[in-house]
mmCIF file of C-alpha atoms in Angstrom:
data_model
loop_
_atom_site.group_PDB
_atom_site.id
_atom_site.type_symbol
_atom_site.label_atom_id
_atom_site.label_comp_id
_atom_site.label_asym_id
_atom_site.label_seq_id
_atom_site.Cartn_x
_atom_site.Cartn_y
_atom_site.Cartn_z
ATOM 1 C CA GLY A 1 11.055 10.973 8.611
ATOM 2 C CA ASP A 2 13.672 13.229 9.378
ATOM 3 C CA SER A 3 13.796 16.593 10.908
ATOM 4 C CA VAL A 4 15.941 19.158 12.892
ATOM 5 C CA THR A 5 15.154 20.772 16.114
ATOM 6 C CA GLN A 6 16.025 24.402 17.131
ATOM 7 C CA THR A 7 15.438 25.509 20.868
ATOM 8 C CA GLU A 8 15.739 29.039 20.493
ATOM 9 C CA GLY A 9 13.318 30.786 18.372
ATOM 10 C CA GLN A 10 15.182 34.630 19.749
ATOM 11 C CA VAL A 11 18.585 35.921 20.788
ATOM 12 C CA ALA A 12 19.902 38.580 22.402
ATOM 13 C CA LEU A 13 22.528 39.551 23.832
ATOM 14 C CA SER A 14 25.329 42.266 24.310
ATOM 15 C CA GLU A 15 28.356 42.817 22.643
ATOM 16 C CA GLU A 16 31.174 40.002 23.254
ATOM 17 C CA ASP A 17 28.289 37.681 24.931
ATOM 18 C CA PHE A 18 29.610 33.460 23.406
ATOM 19 C CA LEU A 19 27.125 32.587 21.755
ATOM 20 C CA THR A 20 24.463 29.303 21.838
ATOM 21 C CA ILE A 21 22.077 27.858 19.661
ATOM 22 C CA HIS A 22 20.647 24.311 20.599
ATOM 23 C CA CYS A 23 20.034 21.923 17.162
ATOM 24 C CA ASN A 24 19.196 18.040 17.474
ATOM 25 C CA TYR A 25 18.024 16.622 14.879
ATOM 26 C CA SER A 26 15.997 12.722 14.215
ATOM 27 C CA ALA A 27 17.761 10.626 10.672
ATOM 28 C CA SER A 28 18.783 7.325 8.988
ATOM 29 C CA GLY A 29 22.420 6.957 8.723
ATOM 30 C CA TYR A 30 24.316 9.631 8.593
ATOM 31 C CA PRO A 31 23.227 12.072 7.954
ATOM 32 C CA THR A 32 25.315 15.824 6.416
ATOM 33 C CA LEU A 33 24.632 18.425 8.555
ATOM 34 C CA PHE A 34 24.977 22.554 8.098
ATOM 35 C CA TRP A 35 24.123 26.007 9.435
ATOM 36 C CA TYR A 36 22.671 28.347 6.911
ATOM 37 C CA VAL A 37 22.982 32.533 8.222
ATOM 38 C CA GLN A 38 20.654 34.255 6.895
ATOM 39 C CA TYR A 39 20.457 38.791 6.772
ATOM 40 C CA PRO A 40 17.426 40.912 6.175
ATOM 41 C CA GLY A 41 16.676 40.960 2.653
ATOM 42 C CA GLU A 42 18.818 37.333 1.179
ATOM 43 C CA GLY A 43 17.895 34.292 0.966
ATOM 44 C CA PRO A 44 20.435 32.134 3.811
ATOM 45 C CA GLN A 45 23.500 31.617 3.262
ATOM 46 C CA LEU A 46 25.844 28.704 3.363
ATOM 47 C CA LEU A 47 27.933 28.836 7.115
ATOM 48 C CA PHE A 48 29.558 26.020 6.784
ATOM 49 C CA ARG A 49 28.493 22.436 7.544
ATOM 50 C CA ALA A 50 29.548 18.876 8.654
ATOM 51 C CA SER A 51 29.387 14.883 6.890
ATOM 52 C CA ARG A 52 31.235 13.104 9.894
ATOM 53 C CA ASP A 53 30.459 11.789 13.320
ATOM 54 C CA LYS A 54 32.818 14.519 14.962
ATOM 55 C CA GLU A 55 33.546 16.903 12.596
ATOM 56 C CA LYS A 56 34.145 20.524 13.325
ATOM 57 C CA GLY A 57 33.098 23.293 11.568
ATOM 58 C CA SER A 58 34.025 26.647 11.321
ATOM 59 C CA SER A 59 33.849 30.035 10.153
ATOM 60 C CA ARG A 60 34.396 33.465 10.789
ATOM 61 C CA GLY A 61 34.527 32.647 14.354
ATOM 62 C CA PHE A 62 30.841 30.441 14.713
ATOM 63 C CA GLU A 63 31.726 26.001 15.223
ATOM 64 C CA ALA A 64 29.883 23.491 15.706
ATOM 65 C CA THR A 65 31.085 20.063 15.834
ATOM 66 C CA TYR A 66 28.796 16.501 14.514
ATOM 67 C CA ASP A 67 27.720 14.547 17.235
ATOM 68 C CA LYS A 68 26.526 10.980 16.614
ATOM 69 C CA GLY A 69 25.924 10.282 20.193
ATOM 70 C CA THR A 70 24.131 12.729 20.922
ATOM 71 C CA THR A 71 21.669 13.776 17.860
ATOM 72 C CA SER A 72 23.531 17.106 18.269
ATOM 73 C CA PHE A 73 24.869 20.209 16.212
ATOM 74 C CA HIS A 74 24.588 23.539 18.061
ATOM 75 C CA LEU A 75 26.164 26.494 17.106
ATOM 76 C CA ARG A 76 28.474 28.588 19.219
ATOM 77 C CA LYS A 77 30.311 31.324 18.903
ATOM 78 C CA ALA A 78 32.838 32.609 21.487
ATOM 79 C CA SER A 79 32.507 36.712 21.491
ATOM 80 C CA VAL A 80 29.270 38.106 19.083
ATOM 81 C CA GLN A 81 30.332 41.214 17.183
ATOM 82 C CA GLU A 82 26.326 43.431 15.938
ATOM 83 C CA SER A 83 26.787 42.580 12.723
ATOM 84 C CA ASP A 84 26.510 38.712 13.726
ATOM 85 C CA SER A 85 22.447 39.639 14.362
ATOM 86 C CA ALA A 86 20.562 37.681 11.545
ATOM 87 C CA VAL A 87 18.337 33.846 11.638
ATOM 88 C CA TYR A 88 20.776 31.341 11.803
ATOM 89 C CA TYR A 89 18.875 28.170 10.170
ATOM 90 C CA CYS A 90 19.966 24.599 11.115
ATOM 91 C CA ALA A 91 19.874 21.363 8.730
ATOM 92 C CA LEU A 92 20.462 18.203 7.174
ATOM 93 C CA SER A 93 20.260 16.952 4.374
ATOM 94 C CA ASP A 94 19.640 12.502 4.450
ATOM 95 C CA THR A 95 21.774 10.411 1.648
ATOM 96 C CA GLY A 96 18.976 8.621 0.019
ATOM 97 C CA TYR A 97 16.237 10.508 -0.462
ATOM 98 C CA GLN A 98 17.979 13.971 -1.609
ATOM 99 C CA ASN A 99 16.011 16.088 0.598
ATOM 100 C CA PHE A 100 16.865 19.290 3.213
ATOM 101 C CA TYR A 101 15.852 19.720 6.018
ATOM 102 C CA PHE A 102 15.871 23.428 8.452
ATOM 103 C CA GLY A 103 15.123 24.212 11.794
ATOM 104 C CA LYS A 104 12.503 26.666 12.242
ATOM 105 C CA GLY A 105 15.694 29.383 12.032
ATOM 106 C CA THR A 106 17.107 31.654 15.636
ATOM 107 C CA SER A 107 17.035 35.174 15.168
ATOM 108 C CA LEU A 108 19.147 36.687 16.849
ATOM 109 C CA THR A 109 19.944 40.457 18.168
ATOM 110 C CA VAL A 110 22.951 41.688 19.217
ATOM 111 C CA ILE A 111 23.658 44.251 20.926
ATOM 112 C CA PRO A 112 25.896 47.210 20.680
ATOM 113 C CA GLU B 1 29.906 31.545 -6.878
ATOM 114 C CA ALA B 2 26.749 29.738 -7.951
ATOM 115 C CA ALA B 3 24.169 31.858 -9.263
ATOM 116 C CA VAL B 4 19.821 31.367 -8.729
ATOM 117 C CA THR B 5 17.968 34.136 -9.754
ATOM 118 C CA GLN B 6 14.237 34.971 -9.104
ATOM 119 C CA SER B 7 12.026 36.921 -10.463
ATOM 120 C CA PRO B 8 9.182 39.153 -9.225
ATOM 121 C CA ARG B 9 11.216 40.167 -6.228
ATOM 122 C CA ASN B 10 8.410 41.458 -5.100
ATOM 123 C CA LYS B 11 4.608 40.585 -6.099
ATOM 124 C CA VAL B 12 1.167 41.990 -5.401
ATOM 125 C CA ALA B 13 -1.734 39.654 -6.495
ATOM 126 C CA VAL B 14 -5.682 39.762 -5.846
ATOM 127 C CA THR B 15 -7.770 35.998 -4.553
ATOM 128 C CA GLY B 16 -8.468 33.951 -6.925
ATOM 129 C CA GLY B 17 -6.147 34.860 -10.165
ATOM 130 C CA LYS B 18 -3.195 33.574 -11.078
ATOM 131 C CA VAL B 19 0.245 33.946 -9.883
ATOM 132 C CA THR B 20 4.220 31.725 -11.160
ATOM 133 C CA LEU B 21 6.996 32.266 -9.722
ATOM 134 C CA SER B 22 10.033 31.669 -12.201
ATOM 135 C CA CYS B 23 13.768 30.915 -10.358
ATOM 136 C CA ASN B 24 16.935 30.116 -12.654
ATOM 137 C CA GLN B 25 19.787 28.887 -12.189
ATOM 138 C CA THR B 26 22.969 29.127 -13.767
ATOM 139 C CA ASN B 27 25.382 26.327 -11.500
ATOM 140 C CA ASN B 28 23.798 23.382 -14.059
ATOM 141 C CA HIS B 29 22.248 21.573 -10.977
ATOM 142 C CA ASN B 30 19.951 18.764 -10.860
ATOM 143 C CA ASN B 31 17.730 19.188 -7.423
ATOM 144 C CA MET B 32 16.525 22.306 -7.859
ATOM 145 C CA TYR B 33 13.329 22.986 -5.048
ATOM 146 C CA TRP B 34 10.980 26.400 -3.472
ATOM 147 C CA TYR B 35 10.453 26.729 0.005
ATOM 148 C CA ARG B 36 7.934 29.719 1.835
ATOM 149 C CA GLN B 37 9.198 31.182 4.286
ATOM 150 C CA ASP B 38 7.076 32.794 7.741
ATOM 151 C CA THR B 39 8.123 33.140 11.273
ATOM 152 C CA GLY B 40 7.831 30.854 13.759
ATOM 153 C CA HIS B 41 7.659 27.917 10.470
ATOM 154 C CA GLY B 42 11.442 28.376 9.750
ATOM 155 C CA LEU B 43 11.823 27.439 5.542
ATOM 156 C CA ARG B 44 9.521 24.992 4.375
ATOM 157 C CA LEU B 45 9.542 22.666 1.756
ATOM 158 C CA ILE B 46 6.729 23.010 -1.280
ATOM 159 C CA HIS B 47 7.735 21.258 -4.149
ATOM 160 C CA TYR B 48 11.772 20.130 -5.508
ATOM 161 C CA SER B 49 13.408 18.365 -8.853
ATOM 162 C CA TYR B 50 15.505 16.151 -9.519
ATOM 163 C CA GLY B 51 16.107 16.728 -13.520
ATOM 164 C CA ALA B 52 13.879 18.528 -16.551
ATOM 165 C CA GLY B 53 10.469 17.255 -16.505
ATOM 166 C CA SER B 54 10.340 16.143 -13.112
ATOM 167 C CA THR B 55 8.195 17.777 -9.966
ATOM 168 C CA GLU B 56 8.140 16.156 -6.919
ATOM 169 C CA LYS B 57 6.039 16.951 -3.916
ATOM 170 C CA GLY B 58 7.378 17.851 -0.475
ATOM 171 C CA ASP B 59 5.841 19.132 2.949
ATOM 172 C CA ILE B 60 2.864 21.784 1.681
ATOM 173 C CA PRO B 61 2.058 21.287 -1.362
ATOM 174 C CA ASP B 62 -1.986 21.353 -1.273
ATOM 175 C CA GLY B 63 -2.442 24.741 -3.099
ATOM 176 C CA TYR B 64 0.845 24.795 -5.594
ATOM 177 C CA LYS B 65 2.215 23.601 -8.389
ATOM 178 C CA ALA B 66 5.622 23.181 -9.863
ATOM 179 C CA SER B 67 6.974 23.460 -13.349
ATOM 180 C CA ARG B 68 10.846 22.419 -14.283
ATOM 181 C CA PRO B 69 10.980 22.838 -18.208
ATOM 182 C CA SER B 70 14.093 22.760 -17.938
ATOM 183 C CA GLN B 71 17.731 22.145 -16.267
ATOM 184 C CA GLU B 72 17.706 25.774 -15.436
ATOM 185 C CA ASN B 73 14.381 26.952 -14.850
ATOM 186 C CA PHE B 74 12.124 25.820 -11.867
ATOM 187 C CA SER B 75 8.458 27.503 -11.439
ATOM 188 C CA LEU B 76 5.884 27.567 -8.715
ATOM 189 C CA ILE B 77 3.099 28.292 -9.962
ATOM 190 C CA LEU B 78 -0.643 29.175 -7.423
ATOM 191 C CA GLU B 79 -3.346 28.408 -9.786
ATOM 192 C CA LEU B 80 -5.881 30.256 -7.108
ATOM 193 C CA ALA B 81 -4.226 32.452 -5.055
ATOM 194 C CA THR B 82 -5.102 32.880 -1.432
ATOM 195 C CA PRO B 83 -4.540 35.098 1.336
ATOM 196 C CA SER B 84 -3.433 32.211 3.843
ATOM 197 C CA GLN B 85 0.152 32.334 0.378
ATOM 198 C CA THR B 86 0.965 35.696 1.580
ATOM 199 C CA SER B 87 4.541 34.646 1.695
ATOM 200 C CA VAL B 88 7.844 35.046 0.940
ATOM 201 C CA TYR B 89 9.033 32.459 -0.717
ATOM 202 C CA PHE B 90 12.680 31.055 -2.263
ATOM 203 C CA CYS B 91 14.127 29.102 -4.684
ATOM 204 C CA ALA B 92 17.513 27.312 -4.103
ATOM 205 C CA SER B 93 19.620 24.756 -6.650
ATOM 206 C CA GLY B 94 22.133 21.871 -4.714
ATOM 207 C CA GLY B 95 24.179 18.903 -6.967
ATOM 208 C CA GLY B 96 22.501 16.560 -4.899
ATOM 209 C CA PRO B 97 22.708 14.376 -1.665
ATOM 210 C CA GLY B 98 25.523 15.774 1.312
ATOM 211 C CA GLU B 99 25.995 19.103 -1.225
ATOM 212 C CA ARG B 100 25.207 22.599 -0.515
ATOM 213 C CA LEU B 101 21.819 24.647 -1.070
ATOM 214 C CA PHE B 102 22.528 28.037 -3.340
ATOM 215 C CA PHE B 103 19.079 30.320 -2.296
ATOM 216 C CA GLY B 104 18.285 33.069 -4.325
ATOM 217 C CA HIS B 105 16.881 36.085 -2.845
ATOM 218 C CA GLY B 106 13.428 35.414 -1.973
ATOM 219 C CA THR B 107 9.750 36.757 -3.905
ATOM 220 C CA LYS B 108 7.696 38.873 -1.242
ATOM 221 C CA LEU B 109 3.817 37.456 -2.697
ATOM 222 C CA SER B 110 1.453 39.181 -0.638
ATOM 223 C CA VAL B 111 -2.418 38.259 -1.255
ATOM 224 C CA LEU B 112 -5.312 40.274 -1.126
#
């Protein structure tokens, strides 16, 4: 079945550090890939998505590129801020069964 | 902005009791989902629905039932609550394959 794997469970960085959160997926066909962000006490909200190979999604300085060859959608940001502290989820939506699959999430803490 | 409302926000239940979590969406989305969120597991799909009158089992349906009486409402029912069902539950709605999900703020359930 379809699945999403996030390598990092917790990440701690200082402000202005470079962020990478790794996301790999397993799915047939061309799923749509998403990054969601969740702040304390709230539900996950969409950061951005991509639906085609080599498509780049971006928002608020975060970006990720859909790579079908390596089945990856890694999240990157050049310079993190304290306000970026949150949980980040990689997810995919398959084209056939209308289901969503989420990774286990990565908790990002940015130290001022 | 699409809206998904969950009630209650917090619930304390006794072991063996019946618990109903409610979700209402004003997005006119066909698809609705119930997830539970636990540390180390991320978001896991319990039940989902493609429209009024339909419910489908997700990845962890044991101990849960779902009801979709209308396009707007989707309930999660714990007939005999157990402490292992202590968790944060999220409802979401979505328009279909490749479309984003909109989440509610979550329900924190404690089963004592």
